[in-house]
């Protein structure tokens, strides 16, 4: 059975593709090309909006944006992943709740300009923009953040927004401000709730490292994660499961966490001490809180293993164990997995992975497995076979190494 591996484009390949798309639609040369990566969260799931910790890294898979500044406030956009040319006037943008929202994918792009202007960085010029990407859509690998962060990099380079003519991109503090604008764009203009981990990973990561993101104050710590040095890989399985049941489930989980926090007298679940008064919670809240509090501990435990010393086989087994526990907690306490995710992690473990878990929001999307390089082919083949037997969609695989941030 065929194994489909979704390889990342090189920087040159991405730039060539997006330049050709620009020239085809706008009959001119772009003046700059920017790009930003998708991300995979290694551990720390559904903790971001609870003020906890997440441990994402940037994928080698990126979204590319070719741009040319215009003399007016119009943004014309074309994407290789969508049909037609769209046009939005930056003066017409209104929030998603208003009567005048921007429809569809352009909201992720012009929303960034809107948010930057809200933060005092305007007025921004209109742009012609062509987009192309090898980050799979809706696979839990943050194609939306990759898109936002690539265009944020473009506007920041055209109209440097830092102090003394520097770009925000030039410092981590500036990048954190771009993160806020991208989050606001997605929440308020695209109308999709996001906790901010995706954009932080895309803008603030460092090659060869995971970032420990403290979601309470948005501080980050870069931690080396050199799997190649120990002949190990993070294998991503894009399950390509239909997302149909996910509607409203993210909001429902968030609401349960918020009501539990209120019942327990804290503003965020991260503030809970070890002795939680479980009698104050409903059964649903109890399960959700159990996941969040334990997942925060697991994330910090994972980091302690990474910081301890070399990634020996024992250390890799410990990491794998934490990933396994994370998945079981997301399956039984947070209830956000699905048969495709459960099957992919079970099969990975049975075929030589140190550990495996779903990643991203859940209800479809992707799983990750920590796999010795010489077992990767076996694991991929076994997953393809198991999916075929179960009548699931054919999975796609990505081989992930911690990659470079938006530029
Ligand atoms: P994920 O971020 O997990 O991939 P989302 O649902 O958050 O999934 O974001 C996917 C949406 O982002 C797409 O439906 C589309 O609107 C927009 N998007 C992402 N990448 C592109 C792209 N290359 N071209 C056009 N739109 C894109
Ligand atoms: Mg997204």
Tab-separated table of C-alpha atoms and ligand atoms in Angstrom:
chain	number	residue	atom	x	y	z
A	1	UNK	CA	0.000	0.000	0.000
A	2	UNK	CA	1.312	3.430	-0.905
A	3	UNK	CA	2.628	5.686	1.830
A	4	UNK	CA	2.062	9.376	1.067
A	5	UNK	CA	4.654	11.672	2.606
A	6	UNK	CA	3.926	15.379	2.382
A	7	UNK	CA	7.447	16.816	1.974
A	8	UNK	CA	8.188	20.415	2.886
A	9	UNK	CA	9.244	22.769	0.083
A	10	UNK	CA	12.665	24.324	0.309
A	11	UNK	CA	12.744	28.107	0.690
A	12	UNK	CA	13.732	28.430	-2.984
A	13	UNK	CA	10.952	26.146	-4.148
A	14	UNK	CA	8.312	28.054	-2.149
A	15	UNK	CA	9.604	31.405	-3.389
A	16	UNK	CA	9.637	30.268	-7.012
A	17	UNK	CA	6.077	28.980	-6.828
A	18	UNK	CA	4.625	32.036	-5.177
A	19	UNK	CA	6.509	34.413	-7.498
A	20	UNK	CA	5.076	32.600	-10.535
A	21	UNK	CA	1.555	32.803	-9.095
A	22	UNK	CA	1.976	36.533	-8.458
A	23	UNK	CA	3.186	37.188	-11.983
A	24	UNK	CA	0.365	35.147	-13.484
A	25	UNK	CA	-2.398	37.075	-11.702
A	26	UNK	CA	-0.983	40.551	-11.287
A	27	UNK	CA	1.168	40.842	-14.445
A	28	UNK	CA	4.005	42.400	-12.434
A	29	UNK	CA	6.956	41.327	-10.302
A	30	UNK	CA	6.484	41.021	-6.527
A	31	UNK	CA	8.803	43.280	-4.534
A	32	UNK	CA	9.241	40.903	-1.594
A	33	UNK	CA	8.607	37.339	-0.505
A	34	UNK	CA	7.857	36.384	3.072
A	35	UNK	CA	7.019	33.086	4.685
A	36	UNK	CA	5.933	31.562	7.972
A	37	UNK	CA	5.773	27.982	9.247
A	38	UNK	CA	2.937	25.811	10.425
A	39	UNK	CA	3.478	24.267	13.837
A	40	UNK	CA	3.063	21.080	15.730
A	41	UNK	CA	2.464	21.062	19.461
A	42	UNK	CA	4.688	18.451	21.097
A	43	UNK	CA	2.773	18.408	24.397
A	44	UNK	CA	0.518	20.748	26.426
A	45	UNK	CA	-2.847	20.515	24.671
A	46	UNK	CA	-5.890	22.642	25.511
A	47	UNK	CA	-3.802	24.367	28.164
A	48	UNK	CA	-3.254	27.703	26.354
A	49	UNK	CA	-6.619	29.268	27.176
A	50	UNK	CA	-6.250	28.034	30.764
A	51	UNK	CA	-3.056	30.027	31.293
A	52	UNK	CA	-0.928	26.858	31.223
A	53	UNK	CA	2.099	25.796	29.220
A	54	UNK	CA	2.416	24.491	25.686
A	55	UNK	CA	5.477	23.142	23.898
A	56	UNK	CA	5.143	23.794	20.165
A	57	UNK	CA	7.778	23.807	17.442
A	58	UNK	CA	7.746	25.178	13.909
A	59	UNK	CA	7.351	22.732	11.036
A	60	UNK	CA	9.592	22.840	7.973
A	61	UNK	CA	6.297	23.319	6.080
A	62	UNK	CA	5.633	26.986	5.331
A	63	UNK	CA	3.161	29.387	3.769
A	64	UNK	CA	4.711	31.818	1.276
A	65	UNK	CA	3.446	35.303	0.443
A	66	UNK	CA	4.671	37.322	-2.546
A	67	UNK	CA	3.702	40.978	-2.207
A	68	UNK	CA	3.829	44.333	-3.949
A	69	UNK	CA	2.795	47.582	-2.322
A	70	UNK	CA	-0.062	49.567	-3.900
A	71	UNK	CA	-0.738	53.280	-3.818
A	72	UNK	CA	-4.190	52.860	-2.313
A	73	UNK	CA	-5.892	50.903	0.503
A	74	UNK	CA	-6.998	47.943	-1.604
A	75	UNK	CA	-5.740	44.432	-0.863
A	76	UNK	CA	-5.989	42.089	-3.834
A	77	UNK	CA	-5.337	38.461	-2.964
A	78	UNK	CA	-4.900	35.208	-4.753
A	79	UNK	CA	-4.077	31.814	-3.233
A	80	UNK	CA	-2.985	28.621	-4.962
A	81	UNK	CA	-5.228	26.834	-2.459
A	82	UNK	CA	-8.388	28.843	-3.254
A	83	UNK	CA	-10.029	29.970	-6.489
A	84	UNK	CA	-10.255	33.471	-7.917
A	85	UNK	CA	-8.868	36.885	-7.023
A	86	UNK	CA	-10.407	38.549	-3.964
A	87	UNK	CA	-10.384	42.235	-3.212
A	88	UNK	CA	-10.899	44.002	0.117
A	89	UNK	CA	-10.599	47.697	0.938
A	90	UNK	CA	-8.789	48.145	4.265
A	91	UNK	CA	-11.232	50.950	5.072
A	92	UNK	CA	-14.178	48.536	4.891
A	93	UNK	CA	-13.032	46.003	7.473
A	94	UNK	CA	-15.246	45.477	10.435
A	95	UNK	CA	-15.277	42.877	13.174
A	96	UNK	CA	-16.800	39.467	12.600
A	97	UNK	CA	-19.798	40.295	14.777
A	98	UNK	CA	-20.705	43.313	12.684
A	99	UNK	CA	-22.962	43.433	9.638
A	100	UNK	CA	-19.982	43.830	7.372
A	101	UNK	CA	-17.585	40.922	7.954
A	102	UNK	CA	-14.956	39.871	5.439
A	103	UNK	CA	-15.981	36.516	3.973
A	104	UNK	CA	-13.747	33.479	3.864
A	105	UNK	CA	-9.995	33.168	3.756
A	106	UNK	CA	-9.135	36.848	3.011
A	107	UNK	CA	-10.270	37.604	6.587
A	108	UNK	CA	-7.068	35.978	7.893
A	109	UNK	CA	-4.988	38.323	5.731
A	110	UNK	CA	-6.707	41.695	5.958
A	111	UNK	CA	-7.565	40.992	9.611
A	112	UNK	CA	-3.858	41.263	10.369
A	113	UNK	CA	-3.686	44.749	8.812
A	114	UNK	CA	-6.819	45.746	10.736
A	115	UNK	CA	-5.340	44.517	14.045
A	116	UNK	CA	-1.985	46.229	13.405
A	117	UNK	CA	-3.833	49.467	12.742
A	118	UNK	CA	-5.894	48.975	15.922
A	119	UNK	CA	-2.570	48.699	17.767
A	120	UNK	CA	-1.527	52.084	16.357
A	121	UNK	CA	0.638	50.962	13.430
A	122	UNK	CA	-1.375	52.491	10.635
A	123	UNK	CA	-2.410	53.542	8.210
A	124	UNK	CA	-1.009	50.616	6.227
A	125	UNK	CA	-0.726	50.511	2.443
A	126	UNK	CA	-2.814	48.198	0.276
A	127	UNK	CA	-1.009	45.214	-1.251
A	128	UNK	CA	-1.245	42.768	-4.085
A	129	UNK	CA	-0.593	39.398	-2.456
A	130	UNK	CA	-0.128	35.895	-3.838
A	131	UNK	CA	-0.151	32.954	-1.412
A	132	UNK	CA	1.021	29.379	-1.792
A	133	UNK	CA	1.567	26.828	0.942
A	134	UNK	CA	2.671	23.288	1.705
A	135	UNK	CA	1.087	23.395	5.183
A	136	UNK	CA	-1.935	21.126	4.979
A	137	UNK	CA	-5.258	22.927	5.555
A	138	UNK	CA	-7.350	22.172	8.604
A	139	UNK	CA	-5.005	19.360	9.695
A	140	UNK	CA	-4.360	20.861	13.117
A	141	UNK	CA	-0.975	22.114	11.881
A	142	UNK	CA	-1.939	25.791	11.846
A	143	UNK	CA	-2.187	26.790	8.237
A	144	UNK	CA	-4.238	29.749	9.488
A	145	UNK	CA	-1.423	31.049	11.707
A	146	UNK	CA	1.146	30.433	8.948
A	147	UNK	CA	-0.951	32.599	6.634
A	148	UNK	CA	-1.422	35.392	9.181
A	149	UNK	CA	2.228	35.420	10.228
A	150	UNK	CA	3.528	35.486	6.631
A	151	UNK	CA	1.464	38.576	5.816
A	152	UNK	CA	2.271	40.186	9.186
A	153	UNK	CA	5.949	39.818	8.226
A	154	UNK	CA	5.195	41.454	4.861
A	155	UNK	CA	3.457	44.534	6.287
A	156	UNK	CA	6.086	44.903	9.022
A	157	UNK	CA	8.843	44.850	6.394
A	158	UNK	CA	7.138	47.414	4.133
A	159	UNK	CA	6.276	49.764	6.978
A	160	UNK	CA	8.733	48.936	9.782
A	161	UNK	CA	6.697	49.156	12.974
A	162	UNK	CA	9.378	48.951	15.652
A	163	UNK	CA	11.187	51.837	17.307
A	164	UNK	CA	13.573	53.944	15.180
A	165	UNK	CA	12.556	52.373	11.892
A	166	UNK	CA	13.357	48.807	13.002
A	167	UNK	CA	10.983	46.027	12.136
A	168	UNK	CA	8.966	44.258	14.830
A	169	UNK	CA	10.434	41.098	13.298
A	170	UNK	CA	13.883	42.180	14.477
A	171	UNK	CA	13.283	41.416	18.157
A	172	UNK	CA	11.437	38.762	20.127
A	173	UNK	CA	9.490	41.491	21.894
A	174	UNK	CA	8.430	42.888	18.530
A	175	UNK	CA	7.504	39.434	17.316
A	176	UNK	CA	5.310	39.017	20.394
A	177	UNK	CA	3.444	42.145	19.278
A	178	UNK	CA	2.933	40.675	15.825
A	179	UNK	CA	1.571	37.545	17.556
A	180	UNK	CA	-1.071	39.653	19.317
A	181	UNK	CA	-2.170	41.224	16.041
A	182	UNK	CA	-2.455	37.811	14.348
A	183	UNK	CA	-4.461	36.393	17.266
A	184	UNK	CA	-6.798	39.380	17.198
A	185	UNK	CA	-7.226	39.007	13.436
A	186	UNK	CA	-8.215	35.370	13.759
A	187	UNK	CA	-10.535	35.922	16.736
A	188	UNK	CA	-12.230	39.109	15.642
A	189	UNK	CA	-12.097	39.261	11.848
A	190	UNK	CA	-11.968	35.590	10.829
A	191	UNK	CA	-14.257	34.780	13.768
A	192	UNK	CA	-12.336	31.642	14.766
A	193	UNK	CA	-11.421	31.333	18.441
A	194	UNK	CA	-7.684	30.823	18.947
A	195	UNK	CA	-5.620	30.827	22.122
A	196	UNK	CA	-2.389	32.205	20.653
A	197	UNK	CA	-0.078	29.193	20.775
A	198	UNK	CA	-0.078	28.777	16.987
A	199	UNK	CA	0.972	32.328	16.205
A	200	UNK	CA	3.633	32.328	18.954
A	201	UNK	CA	5.123	29.153	17.483
A	202	UNK	CA	5.135	30.540	13.942
A	203	UNK	CA	6.708	33.880	14.864
A	204	UNK	CA	8.856	33.195	17.942
A	205	UNK	CA	10.338	29.720	17.478
A	206	UNK	CA	14.000	29.005	16.793
A	207	UNK	CA	15.362	26.301	14.492
A	208	UNK	CA	16.343	23.118	16.354
A	209	UNK	CA	14.287	24.063	19.421
A	210	UNK	CA	10.834	23.688	20.908
A	211	UNK	CA	9.405	26.680	22.720
A	212	UNK	CA	8.001	26.460	26.203
A	213	UNK	CA	5.216	28.985	26.031
A	214	UNK	CA	3.832	30.349	29.283
A	215	UNK	CA	0.336	31.238	28.160
A	216	UNK	CA	-0.296	33.481	31.173
A	217	UNK	CA	2.298	36.122	30.343
A	218	UNK	CA	3.227	34.960	26.811
A	219	UNK	CA	6.885	34.521	27.800
A	220	UNK	CA	8.854	31.882	25.901
A	221	UNK	CA	11.856	29.740	26.600
A	222	UNK	CA	13.736	28.019	23.763
A	223	UNK	CA	14.709	24.440	24.537
A	224	UNK	CA	16.966	22.347	22.284
A	225	UNK	CA	15.131	19.414	20.698
A	226	UNK	CA	17.691	17.790	18.430
A	227	UNK	CA	16.079	14.478	17.605
A	228	UNK	CA	18.239	13.909	14.525
A	229	UNK	CA	21.312	13.651	16.767
A	230	UNK	CA	19.775	10.599	18.432
A	231	UNK	CA	18.411	9.035	15.208
A	232	UNK	CA	14.835	9.785	16.178
A	233	UNK	CA	12.017	11.599	14.393
A	234	UNK	CA	8.747	13.252	15.194
A	235	UNK	CA	6.405	11.651	12.695
A	236	UNK	CA	3.192	13.562	12.031
A	237	UNK	CA	0.150	11.652	10.793
A	238	UNK	CA	-2.404	13.901	9.131
A	239	UNK	CA	-5.418	11.637	9.610
A	240	UNK	CA	-7.516	13.534	7.026
A	241	UNK	CA	-10.522	12.590	9.139
A	242	UNK	CA	-13.696	14.512	8.374
A	243	UNK	CA	-14.089	17.386	10.866
A	244	UNK	CA	-17.889	17.346	10.868
A	245	UNK	CA	-18.487	16.758	14.581
A	246	UNK	CA	-16.129	19.448	15.805
A	247	UNK	CA	-18.622	22.317	15.468
A	248	UNK	CA	-18.950	24.177	18.727
A	249	UNK	CA	-16.923	21.596	20.671
A	250	UNK	CA	-13.926	23.897	21.142
A	251	UNK	CA	-16.179	26.612	22.592
A	252	UNK	CA	-17.852	24.026	24.794
A	253	UNK	CA	-14.511	22.885	26.266
A	254	UNK	CA	-13.473	26.482	26.862
A	255	UNK	CA	-16.780	27.264	28.568
A	256	UNK	CA	-16.466	24.228	30.861
A	257	UNK	CA	-12.981	25.362	31.891
A	258	UNK	CA	-14.211	28.881	32.560
A	259	UNK	CA	-17.195	27.771	34.621
A	260	UNK	CA	-14.994	25.362	36.600
A	261	UNK	CA	-12.505	28.162	37.290
A	262	UNK	CA	-15.345	30.368	38.556
A	263	UNK	CA	-16.679	27.566	40.785
A	264	UNK	CA	-13.198	27.045	42.239
A	265	UNK	CA	-12.524	30.759	42.731
A	266	UNK	CA	-9.592	31.172	40.343
A	267	UNK	CA	-9.414	33.228	37.179
A	268	UNK	CA	-7.493	30.561	35.219
A	269	UNK	CA	-7.156	26.815	35.852
A	270	UNK	CA	-3.350	27.123	35.956
A	271	UNK	CA	-3.732	28.828	39.342
A	272	UNK	CA	-5.238	25.730	40.982
A	273	UNK	CA	-3.234	24.109	43.757
A	274	UNK	CA	-2.983	20.331	44.083
A	275	UNK	CA	-5.971	19.986	46.421
A	276	UNK	CA	-8.909	20.874	44.220
A	277	UNK	CA	-12.352	20.794	45.849
A	278	UNK	CA	-13.842	18.440	43.276
A	279	UNK	CA	-17.264	18.523	45.002
A	280	UNK	CA	-17.811	21.996	43.535
A	281	UNK	CA	-17.656	20.695	39.969
A	282	UNK	CA	-20.053	18.900	37.681
A	283	UNK	CA	-18.943	15.569	36.254
A	284	UNK	CA	-18.099	17.212	32.937
A	285	UNK	CA	-16.078	19.974	34.617
A	286	UNK	CA	-14.250	17.416	36.771
A	287	UNK	CA	-12.957	15.564	33.729
A	288	UNK	CA	-11.946	18.748	31.917
A	289	UNK	CA	-10.107	20.153	34.949
A	290	UNK	CA	-8.358	16.826	35.534
A	291	UNK	CA	-7.009	16.916	32.000
A	292	UNK	CA	-5.864	20.532	32.134
A	293	UNK	CA	-4.096	20.345	35.509
A	294	UNK	CA	-2.332	17.067	34.723
A	295	UNK	CA	-1.411	18.187	31.212
A	296	UNK	CA	0.307	21.255	32.647
A	297	UNK	CA	2.366	18.986	34.954
A	298	UNK	CA	3.192	16.660	32.065
A	299	UNK	CA	4.404	19.550	29.915
A	300	UNK	CA	6.768	20.743	32.626
A	301	UNK	CA	7.935	17.168	33.243
A	302	UNK	CA	8.658	16.820	29.512
A	303	UNK	CA	10.798	19.959	29.626
A	304	UNK	CA	12.699	18.684	32.665
A	305	UNK	CA	13.639	15.559	30.713
A	306	UNK	CA	14.818	17.668	27.768
A	307	UNK	CA	16.883	19.896	30.035
A	308	UNK	CA	18.410	17.068	32.034
A	309	UNK	CA	21.075	15.912	29.626
A	310	UNK	CA	21.460	13.944	26.443
A	311	UNK	CA	18.452	12.243	24.955
A	312	UNK	CA	19.381	8.697	25.951
A	313	UNK	CA	17.066	5.815	25.106
A	314	UNK	CA	15.741	6.031	28.669
A	315	UNK	CA	15.012	9.736	28.273
A	316	UNK	CA	13.227	9.111	24.969
A	317	UNK	CA	11.114	6.430	26.644
A	318	UNK	CA	10.191	8.900	29.382
A	319	UNK	CA	9.170	11.478	26.782
A	320	UNK	CA	7.151	8.819	24.976
A	321	UNK	CA	5.400	7.839	28.191
A	322	UNK	CA	4.357	11.459	28.808
A	323	UNK	CA	3.015	11.682	25.259
A	324	UNK	CA	1.026	8.476	25.757
A	325	UNK	CA	-0.461	9.790	29.011
A	326	UNK	CA	-1.353	13.062	27.301
A	327	UNK	CA	-3.239	11.203	24.598
A	328	UNK	CA	-5.174	9.009	27.035
A	329	UNK	CA	-6.163	12.103	28.996
A	330	UNK	CA	-7.346	13.863	25.824
A	331	UNK	CA	-9.238	10.728	24.901
A	332	UNK	CA	-11.023	9.919	28.137
A	333	UNK	CA	-11.052	13.136	30.185
A	334	UNK	CA	-11.106	15.900	27.582
A	335	UNK	CA	-12.944	13.779	25.008
A	336	UNK	CA	-11.521	15.425	21.909
A	337	UNK	CA	-10.016	12.461	20.037
A	338	UNK	CA	-11.693	10.405	17.310
A	339	UNK	CA	-11.222	6.853	15.998
A	340	UNK	CA	-8.627	7.943	13.420
A	341	UNK	CA	-6.488	9.698	16.055
A	342	UNK	CA	-6.790	6.791	18.500
A	343	UNK	CA	-5.900	4.244	15.828
A	344	UNK	CA	-2.871	6.189	14.582
A	345	UNK	CA	-1.348	6.459	18.057
A	346	UNK	CA	-2.084	2.843	18.994
A	347	UNK	CA	-0.551	1.534	15.786
A	348	UNK	CA	2.508	3.793	16.139
A	349	UNK	CA	3.135	2.528	19.664
A	350	UNK	CA	2.708	-1.101	18.616
A	351	UNK	CA	5.266	-0.661	15.822
A	352	UNK	CA	8.204	0.805	17.684
A	353	UNK	CA	7.307	4.401	18.617
A	354	UNK	CA	8.507	5.590	22.040
A	355	UNK	CA	5.126	7.268	22.434
A	356	UNK	CA	2.379	8.995	20.482
A	357	UNK	CA	-0.428	11.474	20.950
A	358	UNK	CA	-2.949	13.572	19.100
A	359	UNK	CA	-1.844	17.167	18.558
A	360	UNK	CA	-3.832	20.355	18.001
A	361	UNK	CA	-7.464	20.840	18.907
A	362	UNK	CA	-8.626	17.301	18.169
A	363	UNK	CA	-11.749	15.813	16.473
A	364	UNK	CA	-9.606	14.910	13.489
A	365	UNK	CA	-6.435	16.669	12.465
A	366	UNK	CA	-3.077	15.130	13.244
A	367	UNK	CA	-1.231	12.912	15.672
A	368	UNK	CA	2.494	12.782	16.384
A	369	UNK	CA	4.744	9.887	17.271
A	370	UNK	CA	8.290	9.844	18.603
A	371	UNK	CA	9.901	7.163	16.461
A	372	UNK	CA	13.453	5.780	16.017
A	373	UNK	CA	14.388	6.741	12.454
A	374	UNK	CA	14.884	3.118	11.419
A	375	UNK	CA	11.277	2.323	12.430
A	376	UNK	CA	9.592	5.238	10.635
A	377	UNK	CA	8.810	3.284	7.451
A	378	UNK	CA	7.331	0.392	9.423
A	379	UNK	CA	5.162	2.752	11.476
A	380	UNK	CA	3.881	4.597	8.393
A	381	UNK	CA	3.061	1.365	6.577
A	382	UNK	CA	1.262	-0.058	9.599
A	383	UNK	CA	-0.855	3.098	9.984
A	384	UNK	CA	-1.783	3.095	6.292
A	385	UNK	CA	-2.827	-0.536	6.565
A	386	UNK	CA	-4.855	-0.024	9.757
A	387	UNK	CA	-6.651	2.985	8.237
A	388	UNK	CA	-7.475	0.997	5.136
A	389	UNK	CA	-8.876	-1.884	7.215
A	390	UNK	CA	-11.040	0.519	9.222
A	391	UNK	CA	-12.343	2.286	6.125
A	392	UNK	CA	-10.792	5.634	7.142
A	393	UNK	CA	-9.457	8.203	4.655
A	394	UNK	CA	-5.916	7.591	3.470
A	395	UNK	CA	-3.535	9.295	5.935
A	396	UNK	CA	-0.695	11.610	4.899
A	397	UNK	CA	2.606	11.862	6.769
A	398	UNK	CA	4.976	14.729	7.535
A	399	UNK	CA	8.480	14.268	8.886
A	400	UNK	CA	8.975	17.120	11.293
A	401	UNK	CA	12.130	18.763	12.573
A	402	UNK	CA	12.060	22.018	14.562
A	403	UNK	CA	12.382	24.733	11.918
A	404	UNK	CA	12.814	28.472	11.404
A	405	UNK	CA	10.305	31.219	12.294
A	406	UNK	CA	8.418	33.700	10.103
A	407	UNK	CA	10.659	35.950	8.061
B	1	LIG	P1	-5.544	24.911	10.535
B	1	LIG	O1	-5.023	26.216	11.032
B	1	LIG	O2	-5.481	23.837	11.576
B	1	LIG	O3	-4.918	24.462	9.271
B	1	LIG	P2	-7.951	26.425	10.407
B	1	LIG	O4	-9.369	26.052	10.196
B	1	LIG	O5	-7.577	27.166	11.629
B	1	LIG	O6	-7.082	25.102	10.232
B	1	LIG	O7	-7.483	27.332	9.201
B	1	LIG	C1	-7.717	26.932	7.875
B	1	LIG	C2	-8.244	28.129	7.102
B	1	LIG	O8	-7.211	29.113	6.951
B	1	LIG	C3	-8.641	27.768	5.692
B	1	LIG	O9	-9.984	27.324	5.642
B	1	LIG	C4	-8.472	29.104	4.978
B	1	LIG	O10	-9.576	29.940	5.221
B	1	LIG	C5	-7.276	29.713	5.672
B	1	LIG	N1	-6.019	29.375	4.980
B	1	LIG	C6	-4.960	28.719	5.484
B	1	LIG	N2	-3.977	28.589	4.560
B	1	LIG	C7	-4.418	29.179	3.430
B	1	LIG	C8	-3.878	29.367	2.115
B	1	LIG	N3	-2.681	28.881	1.765
B	1	LIG	N4	-4.649	30.025	1.204
B	1	LIG	C9	-5.868	30.493	1.538
B	1	LIG	N5	-6.427	30.336	2.744
B	1	LIG	C10	-5.740	29.695	3.692
B	2	LIG	MG1	-5.820	27.313	12.682
